[in-house]
Amino acid sequence: MSAMFEGYGAQGPAYDEMFDGDSLRSPYRRLRSSLAALTTPDLVSRVEALQAAYLDQGVTFDIGGEERAFPLDILPRVIEMDTWSTIERGVQQRVRALEAFLADVYGEGEVFDDGVVPRRVITTSAHYHRQAATVRPANGVRVHVSGIDLIRDNNGEFRVLEDNARVPSGVSYVMTNRRAITAALPETVSGHRIRPVTGYPQRLLAALRAAAPAGVTDPTVVVLTPGVYNGAYFEHALLARTMGVELVEGRDLECRRGRVMMRTTQGMAPVHVIYRRIDDEFLDPVHFRADSVLGCPGIIDAARSGNVTLANAVGNGVADDKLVYTYLPDIIRYYLSEEPVLRNVDTWRVGDAEAREEVLDRLDELVLKPVDGSGGKGIVIGPRATQAELDELRAKVIASPRDWIAQPVVQLSTVPTFVDGELGPRHVDLRPFAVNDGNRVWVLPGGLTRVALAKGELIVNSSRGGGSKDTWVLAGPAHDDEPEGTGEDAVDLADGASASASASASAEVPEPAPAQSRPAPPGPVLLEQHEQAEQQQQQQVRRTQQVEGGGAR
């Protein structure tokens, strides 16, 4: 493995997270040392086991009508504690500002009156829904779950690329990636102090329960999915199972007298909180698309009446609009009286005449993005576009300038990636996930690292052939109670230690308790006690393994 790293070719303007020239950066020193004993055939066999396990578990995505295993690179991305601390503070700040902004947009509109954001920016957004104006969340939370996409620029600074406050996906890969890598590289995991990720379902459930309508002390929470043919169905099922709640489709729900009811084998039962994974436009055929069969008629009226909470809230898409993104630094200053912890990528508002003139003169140098695009769709990278593509783009921009923003070509940072039996630098981004329970914004340590597997490719989305990496946030003094490679991830390591030949089995998640025997909602104190107990249990597991000769050292 050492010889493979010696041939690693990190060149060009991109910031490489493992190497600074010929020098090894500190977060990766132990990783390189722990991988030194592996040969290329060893690594290839483990990669093949990973892919087979993901296919068996259904961790797949659809591309061109073909179901494929979601590509997981076997080499993790490592982030040191101090760097993560800045990311965490920046994401928390961002979410607090977005909450205040959305409440104002669908409330008093002071942000318009004070000239911070032009009203037309919001009213012309495709994701602004007047139906949401009269919906007041029980605990004031609209962004229960968010995914803030970050990139690392040429200087190594993390910057915000875009916000996701509607139905951000990908957290299931964070959890399954950790389990899979723990099974594939147990000796490497055990040699690091890694912040855990397995507490996410409990944090999410606690936040959802905290958002229940007023007067409901024991809320029923469900996950609403479009169904088995949705590309993220694996995630919907995993989250429902690990939270111990029902996974439902629109046809399982019915609105009666302003309340949402769920069909069960015992008859109709009330639903109080819906973690919905359906876009606004398909959620309620009464208020949105009349031809939608994915949602439930009347669900918006039930939310307006205060009888059910929708997470995330309807209308959050205005915060995802890439034109609104350009105003976020000012929005943070306006609502929080703080300077942004994480800066935006430099951006031109093509709708502004002066900026549009400059952008049109430099189309072949810039990246043009549709303001309501997602998944990398519609993006044009000027330096790689043909003249015909640039001419077509120019016509679109002139016809509808509000629909576009422009950014310089940012060379996303690179991380060592094992592709086709060879090690090489590949570009990555990062999506940290945040959960807001109304009292605290909790950020999952690490988040989803997406990697562009094609050499030189800058678009990391799976629809464009991208994959993912396990993201390790190294623990520091504040987490001294977590032994190396353990913590909330104790169950991962315990499963993985005996599963090098059966990674699939290690990723199995225990079935939840029946609804009637579920424990009380996990508040902050219970969560901390749960994590401490998990840590203590795993320490005992490790000691037992070492005594029996089965512990990885």
Coordinates of C-alpha atoms in Angstrom, one line a residue:
M1 CA 0.0 0.0 0.0
S2 CA 2.9 2.4 0.7
A3 CA 4.1 2.0 -2.8
M4 CA 0.7 2.9 -4.1
F5 CA 0.8 6.2 -2.1
E6 CA 4.2 6.9 -3.4
G7 CA 2.8 6.9 -6.9
Y8 CA -0.1 9.2 -5.9
G9 CA -0.2 12.1 -8.4
A10 CA -1.8 15.1 -6.7
Q11 CA -1.0 17.9 -9.2
G12 CA -2.7 21.1 -10.4
P13 CA -4.4 23.9 -8.5
A14 CA -6.8 21.8 -6.5
Y15 CA -6.1 21.5 -2.7
D16 CA -5.2 17.9 -1.9
E17 CA -6.4 16.9 1.6
M18 CA -3.8 14.2 2.1
F19 CA -0.7 15.7 0.6
D20 CA 0.9 19.2 0.7
G21 CA 3.4 18.7 -2.1
D22 CA 5.5 15.8 -0.9
S23 CA 4.5 16.2 2.7
L24 CA 1.7 14.2 4.4
R25 CA -0.9 16.3 6.1
S26 CA -1.5 15.5 9.8
P27 CA -5.0 14.0 9.6
Y28 CA -3.8 11.3 7.2
R29 CA -0.6 10.2 9.0
R30 CA -2.2 7.4 11.0
L31 CA -4.3 6.3 8.0
R32 CA -1.3 5.8 5.8
S33 CA 0.5 3.9 8.5
S34 CA -2.4 1.6 9.2
L35 CA -2.8 0.8 5.5
A36 CA 0.8 0.1 4.9
A37 CA 0.5 -3.7 5.3
L38 CA -2.2 -4.0 2.7
T39 CA -1.3 -5.1 -0.9
T40 CA -3.3 -4.1 -4.0
P41 CA -4.9 -7.6 -4.3
D42 CA -6.0 -7.3 -0.6
L43 CA -7.6 -3.9 -1.3
V44 CA -9.3 -5.2 -4.5
S45 CA -10.8 -8.1 -2.7
R46 CA -12.2 -5.9 0.0
V47 CA -13.6 -3.5 -2.6
E48 CA -15.4 -6.4 -4.3
A49 CA -16.9 -7.5 -1.0
L50 CA -18.1 -3.9 -0.4
Q51 CA -19.9 -3.8 -3.8
A52 CA -21.5 -7.2 -3.3
A53 CA -22.7 -6.3 0.2
Y54 CA -24.3 -3.1 -1.1
L55 CA -26.1 -4.9 -3.9
D56 CA -27.4 -7.5 -1.4
Q57 CA -28.6 -4.8 1.0
G58 CA -30.3 -2.8 -1.8
V59 CA -28.0 0.2 -1.3
T60 CA -28.4 1.1 -5.0
F61 CA -29.4 3.9 -7.3
D62 CA -30.9 4.1 -10.7
I63 CA -28.8 5.3 -13.7
G64 CA -30.1 4.9 -17.2
G65 CA -32.8 2.5 -16.0
E66 CA -30.2 0.2 -14.5
E67 CA -30.1 -0.5 -10.7
R68 CA -26.5 -0.3 -9.5
A69 CA -24.7 -0.6 -6.2
F70 CA -24.0 2.9 -4.9
P71 CA -20.2 3.3 -5.4
L72 CA -18.4 3.5 -2.1
D73 CA -14.7 4.2 -2.2
I74 CA -12.8 2.1 0.4
L75 CA -10.5 4.9 1.4
P76 CA -12.1 7.2 4.0
R77 CA -11.9 11.0 4.0
V78 CA -10.4 12.3 7.3
I79 CA -11.2 15.7 8.8
E80 CA -9.4 16.9 11.9
M81 CA -11.3 18.2 15.0
D82 CA -10.4 21.9 14.7
T83 CA -11.5 22.0 11.0
W84 CA -14.8 20.2 11.9
S85 CA -15.4 22.6 14.7
T86 CA -15.5 25.4 12.2
I87 CA -17.8 23.5 9.9
E88 CA -20.1 22.7 12.7
R89 CA -20.4 26.3 13.9
G90 CA -20.9 27.4 10.3
V91 CA -23.7 24.9 9.6
Q92 CA -25.5 25.7 12.8
Q93 CA -25.3 29.4 12.1
R94 CA -26.6 28.8 8.6
V95 CA -29.6 26.8 9.8
R96 CA -30.5 29.4 12.4
A97 CA -30.5 32.1 9.8
L98 CA -32.5 30.1 7.4
E99 CA -35.1 29.4 10.1
A100 CA -35.5 33.1 10.8
F101 CA -35.6 34.0 7.1
L102 CA -38.3 31.4 6.3
A103 CA -40.4 32.5 9.3
D104 CA -40.2 36.1 8.0
V105 CA -40.8 35.3 4.4
Y106 CA -44.1 33.5 5.3
G107 CA -44.8 36.0 8.1
E108 CA -44.2 39.7 8.4
G109 CA -41.8 40.2 5.6
E110 CA -39.5 42.6 7.4
V111 CA -36.5 41.3 5.4
F112 CA -38.2 42.9 2.3
D113 CA -39.2 46.1 4.1
D114 CA -35.7 46.7 5.3
G115 CA -34.2 46.2 1.8
V116 CA -32.1 43.1 2.6
V117 CA -33.7 40.9 0.0
P118 CA -35.9 42.2 -2.8
R119 CA -39.4 40.9 -2.6
R120 CA -39.4 40.0 -6.3
V121 CA -36.6 37.5 -5.6
I122 CA -39.0 35.5 -3.4
T123 CA -42.2 35.9 -5.3
T124 CA -40.6 34.9 -8.6
S125 CA -39.1 31.7 -7.0
A126 CA -40.6 28.5 -8.3
H127 CA -40.5 27.2 -4.8
Y128 CA -42.4 30.0 -3.1
H129 CA -45.9 28.7 -2.0
R130 CA -48.5 31.1 -0.7
Q131 CA -50.2 28.1 0.8
A132 CA -47.5 27.9 3.4
A133 CA -48.0 31.5 4.6
T134 CA -50.7 30.5 7.1
V135 CA -49.0 27.3 8.4
R136 CA -47.4 28.0 11.7
P137 CA -45.1 25.1 13.0
A138 CA -45.9 24.1 16.6
N139 CA -42.4 24.7 17.9
G140 CA -41.3 27.3 15.3
V141 CA -39.1 24.9 13.4
R142 CA -39.5 24.7 9.6
V143 CA -36.1 23.2 8.7
H144 CA -36.1 20.1 10.9
V145 CA -33.4 18.4 8.6
S146 CA -31.0 20.3 6.4
G147 CA -28.0 19.4 4.2
I148 CA -25.6 22.2 3.6
D149 CA -23.3 21.4 0.6
L150 CA -19.7 22.5 1.1
I151 CA -16.6 22.4 -1.1
R152 CA -13.0 23.1 -0.2
D153 CA -11.4 25.7 -2.4
N154 CA -7.8 26.0 -3.7
N155 CA -6.6 27.4 -0.4
G156 CA -8.2 24.6 1.7
E157 CA -11.1 26.8 2.9
F158 CA -14.5 25.2 3.2
R159 CA -17.2 27.2 1.5
V160 CA -20.9 26.8 1.1
L161 CA -21.9 25.7 -2.4
E162 CA -25.7 25.5 -1.8
D163 CA -28.4 24.9 0.8
N164 CA -30.9 22.0 1.0
A165 CA -33.8 22.8 3.3
R166 CA -36.6 20.8 1.4
V167 CA -36.1 17.1 1.6
P168 CA -32.3 16.6 1.7
S169 CA -31.2 13.0 1.1
G170 CA -28.1 11.0 1.6
V171 CA -27.9 10.4 5.3
S172 CA -28.5 6.7 4.9
Y173 CA -25.3 6.4 3.0
V174 CA -23.4 8.1 5.9
M175 CA -24.6 5.3 8.3
T176 CA -24.3 2.4 5.9
N177 CA -20.9 3.6 4.7
R178 CA -19.6 3.6 8.2
R179 CA -20.8 0.1 8.8
A180 CA -19.3 -1.1 5.5
I181 CA -15.9 0.5 6.0
T182 CA -15.8 -0.8 9.6
A183 CA -16.3 -4.3 8.2
A184 CA -13.8 -3.8 5.4
L185 CA -11.0 -2.1 7.3
P186 CA -11.5 -3.1 11.0
E187 CA -7.8 -2.8 11.7
T188 CA -7.7 0.8 10.3
V189 CA -10.9 1.9 12.1
S190 CA -9.7 0.6 15.5
G191 CA -6.6 2.7 15.1
H192 CA -8.4 6.0 15.0
R193 CA -10.6 8.1 17.3
I194 CA -13.6 8.7 15.1
R195 CA -16.7 10.7 16.0
P196 CA -19.7 8.4 15.8
V197 CA -22.7 8.6 13.4
T198 CA -25.1 6.0 14.7
G199 CA -27.0 8.4 16.9
Y200 CA -28.6 10.1 13.9
P201 CA -32.0 8.3 14.0
Q202 CA -32.5 9.0 17.7
R203 CA -31.7 12.7 17.2
L204 CA -34.1 12.9 14.3
L205 CA -36.9 11.1 16.2
A206 CA -36.4 13.4 19.2
A207 CA -36.6 16.5 16.9
L208 CA -39.7 15.1 15.1
R209 CA -41.5 14.4 18.4
A210 CA -40.5 17.8 19.7
A211 CA -42.4 19.3 16.7
A212 CA -45.7 17.6 17.6
P213 CA -48.9 19.8 17.6
A214 CA -49.7 21.5 20.9
G215 CA -51.2 19.3 23.6
V216 CA -49.9 16.0 22.1
T217 CA -47.7 14.3 24.6
D218 CA -47.2 11.0 22.9
P219 CA -47.1 11.8 19.2
T220 CA -47.3 9.3 16.4
V221 CA -44.6 9.9 13.9
V222 CA -44.5 8.4 10.4
V223 CA -42.1 8.6 7.4
L224 CA -44.0 9.4 4.1
T225 CA -42.4 7.9 1.0
P226 CA -43.4 8.1 -2.7
G227 CA -42.9 4.4 -2.8
V228 CA -40.6 1.6 -3.7
Y229 CA -39.8 3.0 -7.1
N230 CA -38.3 6.2 -5.7
G231 CA -34.5 6.4 -5.9
A232 CA -34.2 7.2 -2.2
Y233 CA -36.6 4.5 -1.0
F234 CA -33.7 2.6 0.7
E235 CA -33.1 5.7 2.9
H236 CA -36.8 6.1 3.7
A237 CA -37.1 2.5 4.8
L238 CA -33.8 2.6 6.8
L239 CA -34.8 5.8 8.7
A240 CA -38.3 4.5 9.5
R241 CA -36.8 1.2 10.8
T242 CA -34.1 2.7 12.9
M243 CA -36.5 5.3 14.4
G244 CA -39.0 2.6 15.1
V245 CA -41.9 4.4 13.2
E246 CA -44.2 3.4 10.4
L247 CA -43.2 3.9 6.8
V248 CA -46.3 5.0 4.9
E249 CA -47.4 6.0 1.4
G250 CA -50.0 8.6 0.5
R251 CA -52.6 5.9 0.1
D252 CA -52.1 4.8 3.7
L253 CA -53.3 8.2 5.0
E254 CA -56.6 9.9 5.0
C255 CA -57.7 13.4 6.2
R256 CA -60.8 13.5 8.3
R257 CA -62.2 16.8 9.8
G258 CA -58.8 18.5 9.5
R259 CA -56.9 15.6 11.0
V260 CA -54.6 13.0 9.4
M261 CA -55.4 9.4 10.0
M262 CA -53.4 6.2 9.2
R263 CA -54.8 2.9 8.1
T264 CA -53.7 0.1 10.4
T265 CA -54.7 -3.5 11.0
Q266 CA -56.6 -2.2 14.1
G267 CA -58.4 0.5 12.1
M268 CA -57.7 4.2 11.7
A269 CA -55.1 5.8 13.9
P270 CA -54.2 9.5 14.3
V271 CA -50.9 10.8 12.9
H272 CA -49.3 13.9 14.5
V273 CA -45.9 14.3 12.7
I274 CA -45.1 13.4 9.1
Y275 CA -41.5 13.3 8.1
R276 CA -42.3 13.6 4.4
R277 CA -39.9 12.6 1.6
I278 CA -42.2 13.9 -1.1
D279 CA -41.7 17.2 -2.9
D280 CA -44.2 20.1 -2.2
E281 CA -45.8 19.8 -5.6
F282 CA -46.9 16.2 -5.1
L283 CA -47.9 16.4 -1.4
D284 CA -51.5 17.5 -1.6
P285 CA -53.6 17.4 -4.9
V286 CA -56.0 19.8 -3.4
H287 CA -53.5 22.6 -3.2
F288 CA -50.8 21.6 -5.7
R289 CA -50.7 19.1 -8.6
A290 CA -54.2 17.8 -9.0
D291 CA -52.9 14.7 -10.8
S292 CA -50.6 13.6 -7.9
V293 CA -51.3 10.2 -6.3
L294 CA -48.3 10.3 -4.1
G295 CA -49.6 12.6 -1.4
C296 CA -52.8 12.9 0.7
P297 CA -55.7 15.2 -0.1
G298 CA -56.3 17.7 2.7
I299 CA -52.9 17.4 4.4
I300 CA -52.1 21.1 4.0
D301 CA -55.4 22.1 5.6
A302 CA -54.6 19.7 8.5
A303 CA -51.2 21.4 8.9
R304 CA -52.8 24.8 8.7
S305 CA -55.2 23.8 11.5
G306 CA -52.3 22.8 13.7
N307 CA -53.3 19.2 13.9
V308 CA -50.3 17.7 12.1
T309 CA -46.7 18.8 11.6
L310 CA -45.0 18.4 8.3
A311 CA -41.2 18.0 8.4
N312 CA -39.7 19.7 6.6
A313 CA -42.2 22.5 6.2
V314 CA -43.9 23.3 2.9
G315 CA -42.4 26.2 1.1
N316 CA -38.8 25.7 2.3
G317 CA -37.7 25.6 -1.3
V318 CA -37.3 29.4 -1.4
A319 CA -34.3 28.9 0.9
D320 CA -32.8 26.4 -1.7
D321 CA -33.2 28.8 -4.6
K322 CA -29.6 29.6 -5.7
L323 CA -30.5 33.2 -6.2
V324 CA -31.5 33.5 -2.5
Y325 CA -28.2 31.7 -1.7
T326 CA -26.4 34.8 -2.9
Y327 CA -28.1 36.9 -0.2
L328 CA -27.4 34.4 2.7
P329 CA -24.3 36.4 4.0
D330 CA -26.5 39.5 4.3
I331 CA -29.4 37.4 5.8
I332 CA -27.0 36.0 8.5
R333 CA -25.9 39.6 9.4
Y334 CA -29.5 40.8 9.4
Y335 CA -31.1 38.2 11.6
L336 CA -28.1 37.1 13.8
S337 CA -25.9 40.2 13.8
E338 CA -22.9 37.9 13.1
E339 CA -20.4 37.5 10.3
P340 CA -20.7 34.3 8.3
V341 CA -18.5 31.5 9.7
L342 CA -18.5 29.8 6.3
R343 CA -18.3 32.0 3.2
N344 CA -20.3 31.4 -0.1
V345 CA -18.5 30.6 -3.3
D346 CA -18.2 33.9 -5.3
T347 CA -21.3 34.3 -7.3
W348 CA -22.8 36.6 -10.0
R349 CA -26.6 37.3 -10.0
V350 CA -27.2 37.1 -13.7
G351 CA -30.5 38.9 -13.3
D352 CA -28.6 42.1 -12.5
A353 CA -27.8 43.9 -15.7
E354 CA -24.2 44.8 -14.8
A355 CA -23.4 41.3 -13.7
R356 CA -25.2 39.8 -16.7
E357 CA -23.0 41.8 -19.1
E358 CA -19.8 40.5 -17.5
V359 CA -21.1 36.9 -17.4
L360 CA -22.1 37.0 -21.1
D361 CA -18.6 38.2 -22.0
R362 CA -17.0 35.4 -19.9
L363 CA -19.3 32.4 -20.6
D364 CA -16.4 30.3 -21.6
E365 CA -14.6 30.9 -18.3
L366 CA -17.5 30.5 -15.8
V367 CA -19.9 27.9 -14.4
L368 CA -23.6 28.6 -15.1
K369 CA -26.2 27.0 -12.9
P370 CA -30.0 27.1 -13.0
V371 CA -31.3 28.6 -9.8
D372 CA -33.8 25.8 -9.2
G373 CA -31.7 22.9 -10.4
S374 CA -30.6 19.9 -8.4
G375 CA -28.5 16.8 -8.9
G376 CA -26.1 18.6 -11.2
K377 CA -28.7 19.0 -13.9
G378 CA -28.5 21.9 -16.2
I379 CA -25.0 23.0 -15.1
V380 CA -22.7 24.2 -17.9
I381 CA -19.0 24.4 -17.2
G382 CA -17.8 27.1 -19.6
P383 CA -14.2 25.9 -20.2
R384 CA -15.5 22.4 -21.1
A385 CA -18.5 23.4 -23.2
T386 CA -18.5 23.4 -27.0
Q387 CA -19.3 26.6 -28.9
A388 CA -22.7 25.3 -29.8
E389 CA -23.4 24.7 -26.1
L390 CA -22.3 28.2 -25.2
D391 CA -24.5 29.7 -27.9
E392 CA -27.5 27.8 -26.6
L393 CA -26.6 28.9 -23.1
R394 CA -26.3 32.5 -24.1
A395 CA -29.8 32.4 -25.6
K396 CA -31.3 30.9 -22.4
V397 CA -29.6 33.5 -20.2
I398 CA -30.8 36.4 -22.3
A399 CA -34.3 35.0 -22.4
S400 CA -34.6 34.4 -18.7
P401 CA -31.7 35.9 -16.7
R402 CA -33.4 35.4 -13.3
D403 CA -33.1 31.7 -13.8
W404 CA -29.3 31.6 -13.6
I405 CA -26.3 32.3 -11.4
A406 CA -22.7 32.2 -12.4
Q407 CA -19.6 31.1 -10.5
P408 CA -15.9 30.8 -11.2
V409 CA -14.6 27.3 -11.9
V410 CA -13.6 26.1 -8.4
Q411 CA -11.3 23.2 -8.3
L412 CA -12.9 21.1 -5.6
S413 CA -10.4 19.6 -3.2
T414 CA -9.1 16.1 -4.0
V415 CA -8.8 13.0 -1.8
P416 CA -7.0 9.7 -2.5
T417 CA -9.5 7.4 -4.2
F418 CA -9.1 3.7 -5.3
V419 CA -10.6 3.4 -8.8
D420 CA -10.0 0.5 -11.2
G421 CA -7.2 -0.9 -9.1
E422 CA -5.3 2.3 -9.0
L423 CA -4.9 5.1 -6.4
G424 CA -5.4 8.7 -7.6
P425 CA -6.8 12.1 -6.6
R426 CA -10.5 12.6 -7.1
H427 CA -12.6 15.7 -6.5
V428 CA -15.0 15.7 -3.5
D429 CA -17.7 17.8 -1.8
L430 CA -19.3 17.4 1.6
R431 CA -22.9 17.5 2.8
P432 CA -23.1 17.8 6.6
F433 CA -26.6 17.0 7.9
A434 CA -28.2 19.1 10.7
V435 CA -31.2 18.3 12.9
N436 CA -33.1 21.1 14.6
D437 CA -35.3 20.3 17.6
G438 CA -36.2 23.8 18.4
N439 CA -33.6 24.2 21.2
R440 CA -30.4 23.1 19.5
V441 CA -29.1 22.5 16.0
W442 CA -27.2 19.3 16.1
V443 CA -24.8 18.5 13.2
L444 CA -24.0 14.9 12.4
P445 CA -20.2 14.5 12.6
G446 CA -18.9 14.0 9.1
G447 CA -21.8 13.9 6.7
L448 CA -21.8 12.6 3.2
T449 CA -18.7 13.0 1.1
R450 CA -19.5 12.6 -2.6
V451 CA -16.7 11.9 -4.9
A452 CA -16.4 12.3 -8.7
L453 CA -14.9 8.9 -9.8
A454 CA -13.9 10.0 -13.3
K455 CA -10.5 11.6 -13.4
G456 CA -10.7 15.4 -13.6
E457 CA -14.5 15.4 -13.2
L458 CA -15.9 18.2 -11.0
I459 CA -19.6 17.1 -10.8
V460 CA -19.9 14.6 -7.9
N461 CA -23.6 13.7 -8.2
S462 CA -24.4 10.0 -8.5
S463 CA -26.5 10.7 -11.6
R464 CA -23.2 11.8 -13.2
G465 CA -21.3 8.7 -12.2
G466 CA -20.2 9.9 -8.7
G467 CA -19.8 7.8 -5.6
S468 CA -19.2 8.4 -1.9
K469 CA -16.7 8.0 0.9
D470 CA -16.9 7.4 4.6
T471 CA -16.1 10.7 6.3
W472 CA -14.1 10.4 9.5
V473 CA -14.1 13.3 12.0
L474 CA -11.3 12.7 14.4
A475 CA -12.3 13.0 18.1
G476 CA -10.5 15.4 20.4
P477 CA -10.3 16.2 24.1
A478 CA -14.0 16.8 24.3
H479 CA -14.6 13.2 23.4
D480 CA -12.0 11.5 25.6
D481 CA -14.6 9.1 26.9
E482 CA -14.8 7.5 23.4
P483 CA -12.0 4.9 22.9
E484 CA -10.4 4.7 19.5
G485 CA -12.8 3.5 16.8
T486 CA -15.7 3.3 19.2
G487 CA -18.3 5.6 20.7
E488 CA -21.8 5.7 19.2
D489 CA -20.3 3.6 16.5
A490 CA -19.8 0.7 19.0
V491 CA -22.4 -1.4 17.3
D492 CA -20.7 -0.8 13.9
L493 CA -17.3 -2.1 15.2
A494 CA -18.9 -5.0 17.1
D495 CA -20.7 -6.1 14.0
G496 CA -17.7 -5.5 11.7
A497 CA -15.1 -7.2 13.8
S498 CA -16.5 -10.6 12.9
A499 CA -17.8 -9.7 9.5
S500 CA -14.8 -9.4 7.2
A501 CA -16.3 -12.2 5.2
S502 CA -19.9 -11.1 5.5
A503 CA -20.1 -7.3 5.2
S504 CA -23.8 -7.7 4.4
A505 CA -24.6 -9.2 7.7
S506 CA -22.8 -6.5 9.6
A507 CA -25.1 -3.8 8.1
E508 CA -28.3 -5.4 9.3
V509 CA -30.3 -3.1 11.6
P510 CA -32.3 -4.5 14.4
E511 CA -36.1 -4.4 14.0
P512 CA -37.8 -1.8 16.1
A513 CA -40.0 -2.6 19.0
P514 CA -43.7 -2.8 18.3
A515 CA -45.5 0.6 18.4
Q516 CA -47.4 -0.2 21.6
S517 CA -44.1 -0.9 23.5
R518 CA -42.0 1.9 22.3
P519 CA -40.1 3.8 25.0
A520 CA -40.6 7.5 25.9
P521 CA -39.3 10.1 23.4
P522 CA -35.5 10.3 23.6
G523 CA -34.8 13.8 24.9
P524 CA -31.3 15.3 25.2
V525 CA -30.6 13.7 28.6
L526 CA -31.8 10.2 27.4
L527 CA -29.7 10.5 24.3
E528 CA -26.5 11.3 26.2
Q529 CA -27.2 8.4 28.6
H530 CA -27.8 6.1 25.6
E531 CA -24.5 7.2 24.0
Q532 CA -22.6 6.7 27.3
A533 CA -24.1 3.2 27.8
E534 CA -23.2 2.3 24.2
Q535 CA -19.6 3.4 24.7
Q536 CA -19.2 1.5 27.9
Q537 CA -20.7 -1.6 26.3
Q538 CA -18.3 -1.4 23.4
Q539 CA -15.3 -1.0 25.6
Q540 CA -16.2 -4.3 27.3
V541 CA -16.7 -5.9 23.8
R542 CA -13.2 -4.7 22.8
R543 CA -11.6 -6.0 26.0
T544 CA -13.3 -9.4 25.5
Q545 CA -12.2 -9.6 21.9
Q546 CA -8.6 -8.8 22.8
V547 CA -8.6 -11.5 25.5
E548 CA -9.9 -14.0 23.1
G549 CA -7.5 -13.0 20.4
G550 CA -10.2 -11.5 18.2
G551 CA -9.6 -7.8 18.8
A552 CA -8.1 -5.8 15.9
R553 CA -4.9 -3.9 17.0

